[in-house]
C-alpha cells in the first residue's frame, strides 16, 4: 500500500506557515544577524576595492530580512558606492514581502534592486540561454541548497560567476546539529519526492574539497524550542514536526512506529537538550565562505 505521507513542499501554504513558526521558535535569524554584525565586515572587506559599483547576488533571498542586513554592512564598508542587488527567489509571496520591507527601509538610495521570480536552476538556465556571464562581487546562498537538484553543479556554476576578490557565502545546517542526526536516521523513511535533499555542512565541505576550492568555516550555535511537539494535538507542535520531518501532517500520516521512533530521537541528547523544562532542538548552523 502506498504511504499517505507527503512532502511538506507539496503544500506551499502549510510549508510557509511551519517555516514562520520555526523562525519564531528558533534563534535562526538571531544567530545569523549576530554573524552579519560581528564577522561579515571582515568577510566583505575587500570585495569592492577599486570598484565604482558592487554587484551582489542573493540566491533564495526569501523575504529579505537577512539580505538587508548584509546590504547595510556592504554600504558601511563602501559608503556612497552604487550596489546592484539581484535577488533570485521562486516564491511570489516572499518577493512581495521583500519589496514591502525595502519600501519601509531608509538609506537604500544607492541600492538598485532587481527581483527574479525563479529557482537557482531556472536562473542558471536563463543566463546560459541568453549567453550572459555577469560577474558578481558577493554571492550568498542562505539556507537554500536543500532545494536544488544538483548541489555540486549549483555551487560550481555560481562560483564561476565570482569576480576577483569576490566571495561566495553559504549558510546551512551544521553537521554538528540535530538535523544531521535526524536525517541520517530517518531520511530514507520520509517522503522527499525529489523536492528537497538532506545535506549539511559535511556534504558541502566534501564537494568543496573534491573541487579543490578554498574556504573558511564559521559555526553558529542555534536552537529551536520544540516543547510543543510533545503535547498531543498541539497545533504548533504539529506544524513544527512537519518542518522537522519535511512531511505534511506528519503526526497524522506517519506510521505509528516511525512516529514513535522520531519522537524518541528528538528527545535524545544527539538532537536536543532539556533546559528549564523545555526541549531545545540543536539548530546549529555553518557559514562557509568560498574564495574565487
Coordinates of C-alpha atoms in Angstrom, one line a residue:
X1 CA 0.0 0.0 0.0
X2 CA 1.3 3.5 -0.9
X3 CA 2.2 5.6 2.1
X4 CA -0.2 8.5 2.8
X5 CA 2.9 10.6 3.8
X6 CA 3.5 13.6 1.5
X7 CA 6.4 16.0 1.3
X8 CA 5.6 19.3 3.1
X9 CA 6.8 21.1 0.0
X10 CA 3.7 19.8 -1.9
X11 CA 1.6 22.2 0.3
X12 CA 3.3 25.6 -0.1
X13 CA 0.9 27.4 2.3
X14 CA 1.5 24.9 5.1
X15 CA 5.2 24.9 4.4
X16 CA 5.3 28.7 4.8
X17 CA 3.2 28.5 8.0
X18 CA 5.5 25.9 9.5
X19 CA 8.6 27.9 8.4
X20 CA 7.4 31.1 10.0
X21 CA 6.7 29.1 13.2
X22 CA 10.2 27.7 13.0
X23 CA 11.7 31.2 12.8
X24 CA 9.5 32.3 15.8
X25 CA 10.6 29.3 17.9
X26 CA 14.3 29.3 17.0
X27 CA 17.3 31.5 17.2
X28 CA 17.9 31.0 13.5
X29 CA 17.7 34.6 12.4
X30 CA 19.3 36.0 15.7
X31 CA 22.4 33.9 15.3
X32 CA 22.7 34.9 11.6
X33 CA 22.2 38.5 12.5
X34 CA 25.0 38.2 15.1
X35 CA 27.3 36.8 12.4
X36 CA 26.4 39.6 10.0
X37 CA 27.1 42.1 12.7
X38 CA 30.4 40.7 14.0
X39 CA 32.0 38.7 11.3
X40 CA 30.6 39.8 7.9
X41 CA 32.5 43.1 7.8
X42 CA 35.8 41.1 7.7
X43 CA 34.4 38.7 5.0
X44 CA 33.4 41.6 2.7
X45 CA 36.4 43.9 3.5
X46 CA 37.9 43.7 0.0
X47 CA 35.0 42.7 -2.3
X48 CA 34.6 46.3 -3.6
X49 CA 38.1 47.5 -3.7
X50 CA 38.6 49.9 -6.6
X51 CA 35.0 49.4 -7.8
X52 CA 32.5 52.1 -8.6
X53 CA 29.7 49.6 -8.5
X54 CA 29.3 46.5 -6.3
X55 CA 27.2 43.6 -7.7
X56 CA 25.5 41.4 -5.0
X57 CA 23.6 38.3 -5.9
X58 CA 21.1 36.7 -3.4
X59 CA 20.1 33.2 -4.2
X60 CA 16.9 32.3 -2.3
X61 CA 16.6 35.7 -0.7
X62 CA 13.2 34.9 0.9
X63 CA 11.5 38.0 2.4
X64 CA 14.8 39.9 2.5
X65 CA 15.3 40.2 6.3
X66 CA 18.9 38.9 6.2
X67 CA 19.6 40.4 2.8
X68 CA 19.0 43.9 4.0
X69 CA 21.3 43.4 6.9
X70 CA 24.0 42.2 4.5
X71 CA 23.5 45.3 2.3
X72 CA 23.8 47.6 5.3
X73 CA 27.2 46.1 6.0
X74 CA 28.3 46.5 2.4
X75 CA 27.1 50.1 2.5
X76 CA 29.0 50.7 5.7
X77 CA 32.2 49.3 4.2
X78 CA 31.8 51.2 0.9
X79 CA 29.9 54.4 1.6
X80 CA 28.2 56.0 -1.4
X81 CA 29.1 53.2 -3.8
X82 CA 26.3 52.0 -6.1
X83 CA 25.1 48.5 -5.2
X84 CA 23.3 46.3 -7.7
X85 CA 21.4 43.7 -5.6
X86 CA 19.8 40.9 -7.7
X87 CA 17.5 38.5 -5.9
X88 CA 16.7 35.0 -7.2
X89 CA 13.6 33.7 -5.2
X90 CA 10.9 31.3 -6.6
X91 CA 8.1 32.4 -4.1
X92 CA 6.0 35.3 -5.3
X93 CA 4.7 35.7 -1.7
X94 CA 8.3 36.1 -0.4
X95 CA 9.2 38.6 -3.1
X96 CA 6.1 40.6 -2.3
X97 CA 7.2 40.7 1.4
X98 CA 10.8 41.6 0.4
X99 CA 9.6 44.6 -1.7
X100 CA 7.4 45.7 1.2
X101 CA 10.4 45.5 3.5
X102 CA 12.6 47.6 1.1
X103 CA 9.8 50.2 0.8
X104 CA 9.9 50.6 4.6
X105 CA 13.7 50.8 4.9
X106 CA 15.5 54.1 4.7
X107 CA 19.1 54.6 3.4
X108 CA 18.7 52.4 0.4
X109 CA 19.1 55.2 -2.1
X110 CA 22.3 53.8 -3.6
X111 CA 21.0 50.2 -3.9
X112 CA 19.3 49.1 -7.1
X113 CA 17.1 46.0 -6.6
X114 CA 16.2 43.5 -9.3
X115 CA 13.9 40.5 -8.4
X116 CA 13.8 37.3 -10.4
X117 CA 10.9 35.0 -9.5
X118 CA 12.7 31.8 -10.3
X119 CA 14.8 29.0 -8.8
X120 CA 18.6 28.9 -8.9
X121 CA 18.4 26.4 -11.7
X122 CA 15.9 28.5 -13.7
X123 CA 18.2 31.5 -13.3
X124 CA 21.2 29.5 -14.5
X125 CA 19.3 28.1 -17.5
X126 CA 18.1 31.5 -18.5
X127 CA 21.6 33.1 -18.2
X128 CA 23.0 30.3 -20.3
X129 CA 20.3 30.6 -22.9
X130 CA 20.9 34.4 -23.1
X131 CA 24.6 33.7 -23.2
X132 CA 25.1 36.1 -20.2
X133 CA 28.0 35.8 -17.8
X134 CA 27.8 38.7 -15.4
X135 CA 30.5 38.7 -12.7
X136 CA 29.5 39.3 -9.1
X137 CA 31.4 40.7 -6.1
X138 CA 29.4 38.9 -3.5
X139 CA 27.0 36.0 -3.9
X140 CA 25.1 34.4 -0.9
X141 CA 23.0 31.3 -0.6
X142 CA 21.3 31.2 2.8
X143 CA 19.5 28.0 3.8
X144 CA 18.6 27.2 0.2
X145 CA 20.9 24.4 -1.0
X146 CA 18.5 21.7 0.3
X147 CA 16.1 22.7 -2.6
X148 CA 18.4 22.3 -5.6
X149 CA 18.5 19.0 -7.6
X150 CA 22.3 19.1 -8.2
X151 CA 24.2 20.7 -5.3
X152 CA 27.8 20.3 -6.7
X153 CA 26.7 21.7 -10.1
X154 CA 24.9 24.7 -8.5
X155 CA 27.9 25.6 -6.4
X156 CA 30.2 25.2 -9.4
X157 CA 28.0 27.5 -11.6
X158 CA 27.7 30.3 -9.0
X159 CA 31.4 30.0 -8.0
X160 CA 32.2 30.5 -11.7
X161 CA 30.5 33.9 -11.6
X162 CA 32.8 35.3 -8.9
X163 CA 34.9 38.3 -9.7
X164 CA 38.4 38.6 -8.4
X165 CA 38.4 39.3 -4.6
X166 CA 34.7 38.3 -4.5
X167 CA 33.2 35.9 -2.0
X168 CA 30.5 33.2 -2.1
X169 CA 28.8 32.8 1.2
X170 CA 26.8 29.7 2.1
X171 CA 24.8 29.2 5.3
X172 CA 23.2 25.8 6.1
X173 CA 22.7 23.4 9.0
X174 CA 25.8 22.2 10.6
X175 CA 27.0 18.6 10.6
X176 CA 27.0 19.1 14.4
X177 CA 23.3 19.8 14.5
X178 CA 20.2 17.7 15.4
X179 CA 19.2 17.9 11.7
X180 CA 22.1 15.8 10.7
X181 CA 21.2 13.1 13.3
X182 CA 17.6 13.1 12.3
X183 CA 18.3 12.9 8.5
X184 CA 20.9 10.2 8.8
X185 CA 18.5 8.0 10.8
X186 CA 15.1 8.7 9.2
X187 CA 15.8 10.3 5.8
X188 CA 15.1 7.1 3.9
X189 CA 11.7 6.7 5.6
X190 CA 10.5 10.3 4.9
X191 CA 8.8 11.4 1.7
X192 CA 11.2 13.6 -0.2
X193 CA 9.6 13.5 -3.6
X194 CA 12.8 14.9 -5.1
X195 CA 11.8 18.3 -3.7
X196 CA 14.4 18.6 -1.1
X197 CA 17.7 16.9 -0.2
X198 CA 19.2 16.3 3.2
X199 CA 22.5 18.0 3.1
X200 CA 24.5 19.6 5.9
X201 CA 27.9 21.4 6.1
X202 CA 29.6 18.0 5.9
X203 CA 28.3 17.4 2.4
X204 CA 29.3 20.9 1.3
X205 CA 32.8 20.5 2.6
X206 CA 33.2 17.2 0.7
X207 CA 32.0 19.0 -2.5
X208 CA 34.4 21.9 -2.0
X209 CA 37.4 19.7 -1.1
X210 CA 36.9 17.5 -4.1
X211 CA 36.7 20.6 -6.3
X212 CA 39.9 22.0 -4.7
X213 CA 38.2 25.2 -3.6
X214 CA 39.5 27.3 -0.7
X215 CA 37.0 28.2 2.0
X216 CA 36.7 29.3 5.7
X217 CA 34.2 27.8 8.1
X218 CA 32.3 29.5 11.0
X219 CA 30.0 27.7 13.3
X220 CA 26.9 29.4 14.7
X221 CA 25.2 28.0 17.8
X222 CA 21.4 28.0 17.5
X223 CA 18.4 26.1 18.9
X224 CA 14.7 25.7 18.4
X225 CA 12.1 25.2 21.1
X226 CA 10.2 22.0 20.2
X227 CA 8.5 21.5 23.6
X228 CA 5.0 21.8 21.9
X229 CA 5.9 18.8 19.7
X230 CA 5.4 16.6 22.7
X231 CA 1.9 17.9 23.6
X232 CA -0.6 15.6 21.9
X233 CA -2.9 17.6 19.5
X234 CA -1.0 20.9 19.9
X235 CA -1.3 22.7 16.5
X236 CA 2.1 24.5 16.7
X237 CA 3.7 21.3 17.8
X238 CA 2.2 19.5 14.7
X239 CA 3.5 22.2 12.4
X240 CA 7.0 22.1 13.9
X241 CA 7.0 18.3 13.5
X242 CA 6.1 18.9 9.8
X243 CA 9.0 21.2 9.5
X244 CA 11.4 18.9 11.2
X245 CA 10.5 15.9 9.0
X246 CA 9.6 17.9 5.8
X247 CA 6.4 15.9 5.9
X248 CA 2.9 17.3 5.5
X249 CA 0.8 16.4 8.7
X250 CA 3.5 14.0 9.9
X251 CA 1.7 13.3 13.2
X252 CA -1.4 12.2 11.3
X253 CA 0.1 10.3 8.3
X254 CA 3.3 8.7 9.6
X255 CA 3.1 5.0 10.6
X256 CA 2.8 4.8 14.4
X257 CA 6.2 3.1 14.8
X258 CA 8.0 5.7 12.7
X259 CA 6.3 8.5 14.7
X260 CA 7.3 6.8 18.0
X261 CA 11.0 6.5 16.9
X262 CA 11.2 10.1 15.6
X263 CA 9.6 11.4 18.9
X264 CA 12.1 9.3 20.9
X265 CA 15.0 10.5 18.8
X266 CA 14.0 14.2 19.2
X267 CA 14.4 13.9 23.0
X268 CA 17.9 12.4 22.8
X269 CA 21.0 14.5 23.5
X270 CA 22.2 14.0 19.9
X271 CA 19.2 16.1 18.8
X272 CA 18.1 18.2 21.7
X273 CA 18.9 19.4 25.2
X274 CA 16.4 19.9 28.1
X275 CA 16.7 23.3 29.7
X276 CA 14.3 25.0 32.2
X277 CA 11.6 22.4 31.4
X278 CA 11.9 23.0 27.6
X279 CA 13.1 20.7 24.9
X280 CA 15.6 22.7 22.7
X281 CA 16.5 21.1 19.4
X282 CA 20.1 21.7 18.2
X283 CA 19.7 24.0 15.2
X284 CA 23.4 24.9 14.8
X285 CA 24.4 26.5 11.5
X286 CA 27.6 26.6 9.5
X287 CA 28.8 29.6 7.5
X288 CA 31.1 28.7 4.6
X289 CA 32.9 31.5 2.8
X290 CA 34.4 30.4 -0.5
X291 CA 37.2 32.2 -2.3
X292 CA 37.1 32.8 -6.1

